[in-house]
Amino acid sequence: MPYKVILDVDTGTDDAVALMCAALHPDLQLIAATTVNGNVQVEYCTENTLRVFDHIGVQLPVYEGMSKPLVRDDFPEPNRRSTSIHGRYLDIPASHSTKQDQPAVDFLLDTYRVPSDTILIPVGPLTNIAAALQRDPGIAKNIPALILMGGGHEVGNTTPSAEFNIWADPEAARVVFASGIPKITVVPLDATHRALVSSDDCARLRSLNTPAATAAAIFVERRIEGYRVTYGEHANAAPVHDALAVLAVVDPSVLQNVVHVFVDVETKGELTVGRTVLDTHNRLHQPPNAYVALDADQARFVELLIATLGRTV
């Protein structure tokens, strides 16, 4: 039986690859996608998500979610990082399908107000998930597993301390980690930066000549160039963060050096706001609340990615 999953996305380039993996892998049954403000404003995230599904020929519901952080008054405009790595719109044709009328938070509440076997995979800021938990804390026990892409232990990408998804709404992330969801798995930058996808891998994707593989090559090549422009990284490869979180559902061994620790999020520090704090030495004497992957199997990830995106509907 395939694993049922919901993806909560802020669809830029890596979310798009994750969505295609979730929609096409035979061991996954993608139930829906929910969108949240993140890489770009939520309306662009929604359109980009619809574009992905239309491009690969799947009909799946898309629910638009929160347009600003949980408690902060506004959300930063897309910066140089987002523009160079993601752009506002994905480089595939405009959508012809439409989003659902129901808001994403209401959809999540309806899904998890009863015990569920659907895994929740948030790969953007955690605003939608936290908003649902605040409205009904009881849903936490009904989420069988939550696998999030976010955070960093030794690696940051927005500040020296913080990864973007957590930095963009640290209060929401703190709510999620404190919620009591039975199993939280964190796929941070420490893992995703050990599972790079190269230009040669993009050539392999293009050779498959499927809609998903061709689109993924376009997105990853943009990421490689964006990392050069934004971070001055000249390697011929880039992380595709969100796809690693999705493919870890079907092959957990792709995540390595997984530690079971107490995790919290800094919301006030002048230099550290948005930092995911891993209590690796049990200084707080709190019970572990998350499994955190500090490494990844690059070769296995790339093979899973190519095999999955070579499929068609």
CSV table of C-alpha atoms in Angstrom, one decimal:
chain,number,residue,atom,x,y,z
A,1,MET,CA,0.0,0.0,0.0
A,2,PRO,CA,1.4,3.4,-0.9
A,3,TYR,CA,2.0,6.0,1.8
A,4,LYS,CA,-0.7,8.7,1.8
A,5,VAL,CA,0.9,12.2,2.0
A,6,ILE,CA,0.0,15.9,2.0
A,7,LEU,CA,2.6,18.4,0.9
A,8,ASP,CA,2.6,21.9,2.4
A,9,VAL,CA,4.6,24.0,0.0
A,10,ASP,CA,5.8,27.5,-0.8
A,11,THR,CA,6.4,26.4,-4.4
A,12,GLY,CA,9.6,27.5,-5.9
A,13,THR,CA,12.1,25.3,-7.8
A,14,ASP,CA,12.8,22.7,-5.1
A,15,ASP,CA,9.2,22.4,-4.0
A,16,ALA,CA,8.2,21.8,-7.6
A,17,VAL,CA,10.6,18.8,-7.8
A,18,ALA,CA,9.2,17.5,-4.5
A,19,LEU,CA,5.6,17.8,-5.7
A,20,MET,CA,6.5,15.8,-8.9
A,21,CYS,CA,8.2,13.1,-6.8
A,22,ALA,CA,5.2,12.8,-4.5
A,23,ALA,CA,2.8,12.7,-7.4
A,24,LEU,CA,4.8,10.1,-9.5
A,25,HIS,CA,6.4,7.7,-7.0
A,26,PRO,CA,4.5,4.4,-7.0
A,27,ASP,CA,4.9,4.1,-3.2
A,28,LEU,CA,3.3,7.5,-2.5
A,29,GLN,CA,-0.3,8.6,-2.8
A,30,LEU,CA,-0.4,12.4,-2.9
A,31,ILE,CA,-3.7,13.5,-1.4
A,32,ALA,CA,-3.4,17.3,-1.9
A,33,ALA,CA,-1.1,20.2,-1.7
A,34,THR,CA,-1.5,23.2,0.6
A,35,THR,CA,0.4,26.4,-0.1
A,36,VAL,CA,1.9,29.0,2.2
A,37,ASN,CA,3.8,32.3,1.9
A,38,GLY,CA,7.5,31.6,1.5
A,39,ASN,CA,9.8,31.6,-1.4
A,40,VAL,CA,7.3,33.9,-3.0
A,41,GLN,CA,4.0,35.3,-1.9
A,42,VAL,CA,1.3,32.7,-1.5
A,43,GLU,CA,-0.7,33.5,-4.6
A,44,TYR,CA,2.4,32.7,-6.7
A,45,CYS,CA,3.1,29.6,-4.7
A,46,THR,CA,-0.5,28.4,-5.5
A,47,GLU,CA,-0.1,29.2,-9.2
A,48,ASN,CA,3.2,27.4,-9.4
A,49,THR,CA,1.8,24.4,-7.7
A,50,LEU,CA,-1.1,24.2,-10.2
A,51,ARG,CA,1.4,24.6,-13.0
A,52,VAL,CA,3.4,21.6,-11.8
A,53,PHE,CA,0.3,19.4,-11.6
A,54,ASP,CA,-1.0,20.5,-15.0
A,55,HIS,CA,2.5,20.0,-16.6
A,56,ILE,CA,2.8,16.4,-15.5
A,57,GLY,CA,-0.9,15.6,-16.1
A,58,VAL,CA,-2.3,15.0,-12.7
A,59,GLN,CA,-5.5,16.3,-11.1
A,60,LEU,CA,-4.9,17.0,-7.5
A,61,PRO,CA,-6.5,19.6,-5.2
A,62,VAL,CA,-4.5,22.6,-4.2
A,63,TYR,CA,-5.6,24.6,-1.1
A,64,GLU,CA,-4.2,28.2,-0.6
A,65,GLY,CA,-3.0,29.0,2.8
A,66,MET,CA,-1.6,31.7,5.0
A,67,SER,CA,-0.3,34.9,3.4
A,68,LYS,CA,1.8,36.2,6.3
A,69,PRO,CA,3.5,34.7,9.4
A,70,LEU,CA,1.7,33.5,12.4
A,71,VAL,CA,2.3,36.6,14.7
A,72,ARG,CA,4.7,38.9,12.8
A,73,ASP,CA,3.0,41.8,11.0
A,74,ASP,CA,4.5,41.2,7.5
A,75,PHE,CA,6.6,39.0,5.4
A,76,PRO,CA,9.7,40.1,3.6
A,77,GLU,CA,9.4,40.7,-0.1
A,78,PRO,CA,11.2,38.1,-2.2
A,79,ASN,CA,14.9,38.9,-1.9
A,80,ARG,CA,17.8,38.4,-4.2
A,81,ARG,CA,18.1,34.8,-3.0
A,82,SER,CA,14.5,34.0,-3.9
A,83,THR,CA,14.6,35.8,-7.2
A,84,SER,CA,17.7,34.2,-8.5
A,85,ILE,CA,17.0,30.6,-7.2
A,86,HIS,CA,13.2,30.5,-7.7
A,87,GLY,CA,11.8,33.5,-9.6
A,88,ARG,CA,8.2,34.4,-9.1
A,89,TYR,CA,6.8,31.9,-11.6
A,90,LEU,CA,8.2,28.6,-12.5
A,91,ASP,CA,9.5,28.2,-16.1
A,92,ILE,CA,6.7,26.0,-17.3
A,93,PRO,CA,3.3,26.9,-18.9
A,94,ALA,CA,0.7,28.8,-16.9
A,95,SER,CA,-1.9,26.6,-15.2
A,96,HIS,CA,-5.4,25.9,-16.6
A,97,SER,CA,-6.7,24.3,-13.4
A,98,THR,CA,-7.9,26.2,-10.3
A,99,LYS,CA,-7.3,26.1,-6.6
A,100,GLN,CA,-10.0,24.9,-4.1
A,101,ASP,CA,-12.3,27.3,-2.4
A,102,GLN,CA,-11.6,25.9,1.0
A,103,PRO,CA,-8.6,27.6,2.8
A,104,ALA,CA,-5.6,25.3,3.5
A,105,VAL,CA,-5.9,25.5,7.3
A,106,ASP,CA,-9.5,24.4,7.2
A,107,PHE,CA,-8.6,21.5,5.0
A,108,LEU,CA,-5.8,20.4,7.4
A,109,LEU,CA,-8.2,20.6,10.3
A,110,ASP,CA,-10.8,18.6,8.5
A,111,THR,CA,-8.2,16.0,7.6
A,112,TYR,CA,-6.7,15.6,11.1
A,113,ARG,CA,-9.7,16.0,13.4
A,114,VAL,CA,-10.0,12.3,13.3
A,115,PRO,CA,-7.2,9.7,13.4
A,116,SER,CA,-5.4,9.6,10.0
A,117,ASP,CA,-2.9,7.6,8.2
A,118,THR,CA,-1.8,10.5,6.0
A,119,ILE,CA,1.8,11.8,6.5
A,120,LEU,CA,2.2,15.5,6.6
A,121,ILE,CA,5.2,16.9,4.7
A,122,PRO,CA,5.7,20.7,5.2
A,123,VAL,CA,8.6,22.0,3.1
A,124,GLY,CA,8.0,25.7,3.5
A,125,PRO,CA,7.4,28.0,6.5
A,126,LEU,CA,5.3,26.2,9.1
A,127,THR,CA,2.5,28.8,9.3
A,128,ASN,CA,-0.3,26.7,8.0
A,129,ILE,CA,0.5,23.8,10.3
A,130,ALA,CA,0.9,26.1,13.4
A,131,ALA,CA,-2.3,27.9,12.6
A,132,ALA,CA,-4.2,24.6,12.5
A,133,LEU,CA,-2.6,23.4,15.7
A,134,GLN,CA,-3.5,26.7,17.5
A,135,ARG,CA,-7.2,26.4,16.4
A,136,ASP,CA,-7.4,22.7,17.5
A,137,PRO,CA,-4.4,21.4,19.5
A,138,GLY,CA,-6.1,18.0,19.5
A,139,ILE,CA,-5.2,17.3,15.9
A,140,ALA,CA,-1.5,16.7,16.9
A,141,LYS,CA,-2.2,13.2,18.1
A,142,ASN,CA,-4.0,12.4,14.8
A,143,ILE,CA,-1.0,13.3,12.6
A,144,PRO,CA,0.8,9.9,12.3
A,145,ALA,CA,4.1,11.5,11.2
A,146,LEU,CA,5.3,14.9,10.1
A,147,ILE,CA,8.5,15.2,8.0
A,148,LEU,CA,9.6,18.7,7.5
A,149,MET,CA,12.3,20.3,5.5
A,150,GLY,CA,13.8,23.1,7.5
A,151,GLY,CA,16.3,24.3,9.9
A,152,GLY,CA,20.0,23.8,10.2
A,153,HIS,CA,22.4,22.7,12.9
A,154,GLU,CA,25.8,23.8,11.4
A,155,VAL,CA,24.5,25.3,8.2
A,156,GLY,CA,22.3,28.4,7.7
A,157,ASN,CA,21.2,30.0,4.4
A,158,THR,CA,19.4,33.1,5.4
A,159,THR,CA,21.5,34.2,8.3
A,160,PRO,CA,24.6,32.5,9.8
A,161,SER,CA,22.2,30.8,12.3
A,162,ALA,CA,19.0,30.2,10.4
A,163,GLU,CA,17.5,28.3,7.5
A,164,PHE,CA,14.9,30.2,5.5
A,165,ASN,CA,11.8,28.1,6.3
A,166,ILE,CA,12.2,28.4,10.0
A,167,TRP,CA,13.5,32.0,9.9
A,168,ALA,CA,10.5,33.1,7.9
A,169,ASP,CA,8.1,32.1,10.7
A,170,PRO,CA,10.0,31.1,13.8
A,171,GLU,CA,7.0,31.4,16.1
A,172,ALA,CA,5.1,28.9,13.9
A,173,ALA,CA,8.0,26.5,14.0
A,174,ARG,CA,8.1,26.7,17.8
A,175,VAL,CA,4.4,25.8,17.9
A,176,VAL,CA,4.9,22.7,15.7
A,177,PHE,CA,7.9,21.4,17.8
A,178,ALA,CA,6.0,21.9,21.0
A,179,SER,CA,2.7,20.4,19.7
A,180,GLY,CA,3.2,16.7,20.7
A,181,ILE,CA,2.9,15.3,17.2
A,182,PRO,CA,3.9,11.7,17.8
A,183,LYS,CA,6.8,11.6,15.2
A,184,ILE,CA,8.5,14.6,13.8
A,185,THR,CA,11.4,14.1,11.4
A,186,VAL,CA,13.5,17.1,10.4
A,187,VAL,CA,15.5,17.3,7.2
A,188,PRO,CA,17.7,20.3,7.7
A,189,LEU,CA,20.4,21.9,5.5
A,190,ASP,CA,23.0,19.7,7.1
A,191,ALA,CA,21.4,16.8,5.2
A,192,THR,CA,20.3,18.5,2.0
A,193,HIS,CA,23.7,20.0,1.4
A,194,ARG,CA,25.1,16.5,1.4
A,195,ALA,CA,22.7,15.4,-1.3
A,196,LEU,CA,23.5,17.7,-4.2
A,197,VAL,CA,22.2,17.3,-7.7
A,198,SER,CA,24.7,18.1,-10.5
A,199,SER,CA,24.6,19.4,-14.0
A,200,ASP,CA,25.5,15.9,-15.1
A,201,ASP,CA,22.4,14.6,-13.2
A,202,CYS,CA,20.4,17.2,-15.1
A,203,ALA,CA,21.6,15.9,-18.4
A,204,ARG,CA,20.5,12.4,-17.3
A,205,LEU,CA,17.1,13.8,-16.4
A,206,ARG,CA,16.8,15.5,-19.8
A,207,SER,CA,17.6,12.3,-21.6
A,208,LEU,CA,14.6,10.6,-20.0
A,209,ASN,CA,12.4,13.0,-22.0
A,210,THR,CA,9.4,12.9,-19.6
A,211,PRO,CA,7.5,16.0,-18.6
A,212,ALA,CA,8.7,15.7,-15.0
A,213,ALA,CA,12.3,14.9,-15.7
A,214,THR,CA,12.6,17.7,-18.3
A,215,ALA,CA,11.0,20.2,-15.9
A,216,ALA,CA,13.2,19.1,-13.0
A,217,ALA,CA,16.3,19.6,-15.1
A,218,ILE,CA,15.1,23.2,-15.8
A,219,PHE,CA,14.5,23.8,-12.2
A,220,VAL,CA,17.8,22.3,-10.9
A,221,GLU,CA,19.8,24.1,-13.5
A,222,ARG,CA,18.3,27.4,-12.3
A,223,ARG,CA,19.2,26.4,-8.8
A,224,ILE,CA,22.8,25.7,-9.7
A,225,GLU,CA,23.1,29.1,-11.4
A,226,GLY,CA,21.2,30.8,-8.5
A,227,TYR,CA,23.6,29.4,-5.9
A,228,ARG,CA,26.5,30.8,-8.0
A,229,VAL,CA,24.8,34.3,-8.0
A,230,THR,CA,23.6,34.3,-4.5
A,231,TYR,CA,26.1,32.5,-2.4
A,232,GLY,CA,29.2,32.7,-4.7
A,233,GLU,CA,29.2,28.9,-4.9
A,234,HIS,CA,30.8,27.7,-8.1
A,235,ALA,CA,30.2,24.0,-7.8
A,236,ASN,CA,28.3,22.5,-10.7
A,237,ALA,CA,25.6,21.2,-8.3
A,238,ALA,CA,23.0,22.5,-5.9
A,239,PRO,CA,20.7,21.1,-3.1
A,240,VAL,CA,17.1,20.2,-4.0
A,241,HIS,CA,16.1,20.4,-0.3
A,242,ASP,CA,12.4,19.5,-0.4
A,243,ALA,CA,12.7,16.5,-2.7
A,244,LEU,CA,14.9,14.8,-0.1
A,245,ALA,CA,12.2,15.1,2.5
A,246,VAL,CA,9.6,13.5,0.2
A,247,LEU,CA,11.8,10.6,-1.0
A,248,ALA,CA,12.8,9.9,2.6
A,249,VAL,CA,9.3,8.6,3.1
A,250,VAL,CA,9.8,5.7,0.7
A,251,ASP,CA,13.5,5.1,1.6
A,252,PRO,CA,14.4,6.3,5.1
A,253,SER,CA,17.9,5.2,4.6
A,254,VAL,CA,18.5,8.2,2.3
A,255,LEU,CA,18.7,10.1,5.6
A,256,GLN,CA,21.8,9.4,7.6
A,257,ASN,CA,23.3,10.3,11.0
A,258,VAL,CA,19.8,10.7,12.4
A,259,VAL,CA,19.7,11.9,16.0
A,260,HIS,CA,16.7,11.8,18.4
A,261,VAL,CA,16.9,15.1,20.3
A,262,PHE,CA,14.9,17.9,21.8
A,263,VAL,CA,14.5,20.7,19.3
A,264,ASP,CA,13.3,24.3,19.9
A,265,VAL,CA,13.4,27.5,17.9
A,266,GLU,CA,14.9,30.9,18.8
A,267,THR,CA,12.4,33.7,18.3
A,268,LYS,CA,14.1,36.7,19.9
A,269,GLY,CA,17.9,36.6,19.5
A,270,GLU,CA,19.4,39.5,17.6
A,271,LEU,CA,21.8,37.3,15.8
A,272,THR,CA,20.0,34.0,16.1
A,273,VAL,CA,16.4,34.5,15.4
A,274,GLY,CA,15.0,31.5,13.5
A,275,ARG,CA,17.8,29.2,14.6
A,276,THR,CA,16.8,25.6,15.2
A,277,VAL,CA,18.4,24.6,18.5
A,278,LEU,CA,19.2,20.9,18.8
A,279,ASP,CA,20.0,19.9,22.4
A,280,THR,CA,22.5,17.3,21.3
A,281,HIS,CA,24.0,17.1,24.8
A,282,ASN,CA,20.7,17.1,26.8
A,283,ARG,CA,21.5,20.4,28.5
A,284,LEU,CA,17.8,21.2,28.9
A,285,HIS,CA,16.9,17.8,30.2
A,286,GLN,CA,13.8,17.7,28.0
A,287,PRO,CA,12.5,14.6,26.3
A,288,PRO,CA,13.4,14.3,22.6
A,289,ASN,CA,10.7,15.6,20.3
A,290,ALA,CA,12.2,15.1,16.9
A,291,TYR,CA,14.5,13.0,14.7
A,292,VAL,CA,17.0,15.1,12.9
A,293,ALA,CA,19.1,14.0,9.9
A,294,LEU,CA,22.6,15.4,9.9
A,295,ASP,CA,23.7,13.7,6.7
A,296,ALA,CA,22.3,12.1,3.6
A,297,ASP,CA,23.2,9.4,1.0
A,298,GLN,CA,23.8,11.5,-2.1
A,299,ALA,CA,24.1,8.7,-4.6
A,300,ARG,CA,20.9,7.0,-3.3
A,301,PHE,CA,19.0,10.3,-3.4
A,302,VAL,CA,20.0,11.0,-7.0
A,303,GLU,CA,19.0,7.5,-8.2
A,304,LEU,CA,15.6,7.8,-6.4
A,305,LEU,CA,15.1,11.2,-8.0
A,306,ILE,CA,15.9,10.1,-11.5
A,307,ALA,CA,13.9,6.9,-11.3
A,308,THR,CA,10.9,8.7,-10.0
A,309,LEU,CA,10.9,11.6,-12.4
A,310,GLY,CA,11.4,9.2,-15.3
A,311,ARG,CA,7.8,8.0,-14.7
A,312,THR,CA,4.7,9.4,-16.4
A,313,VAL,CA,1.1,9.4,-15.3
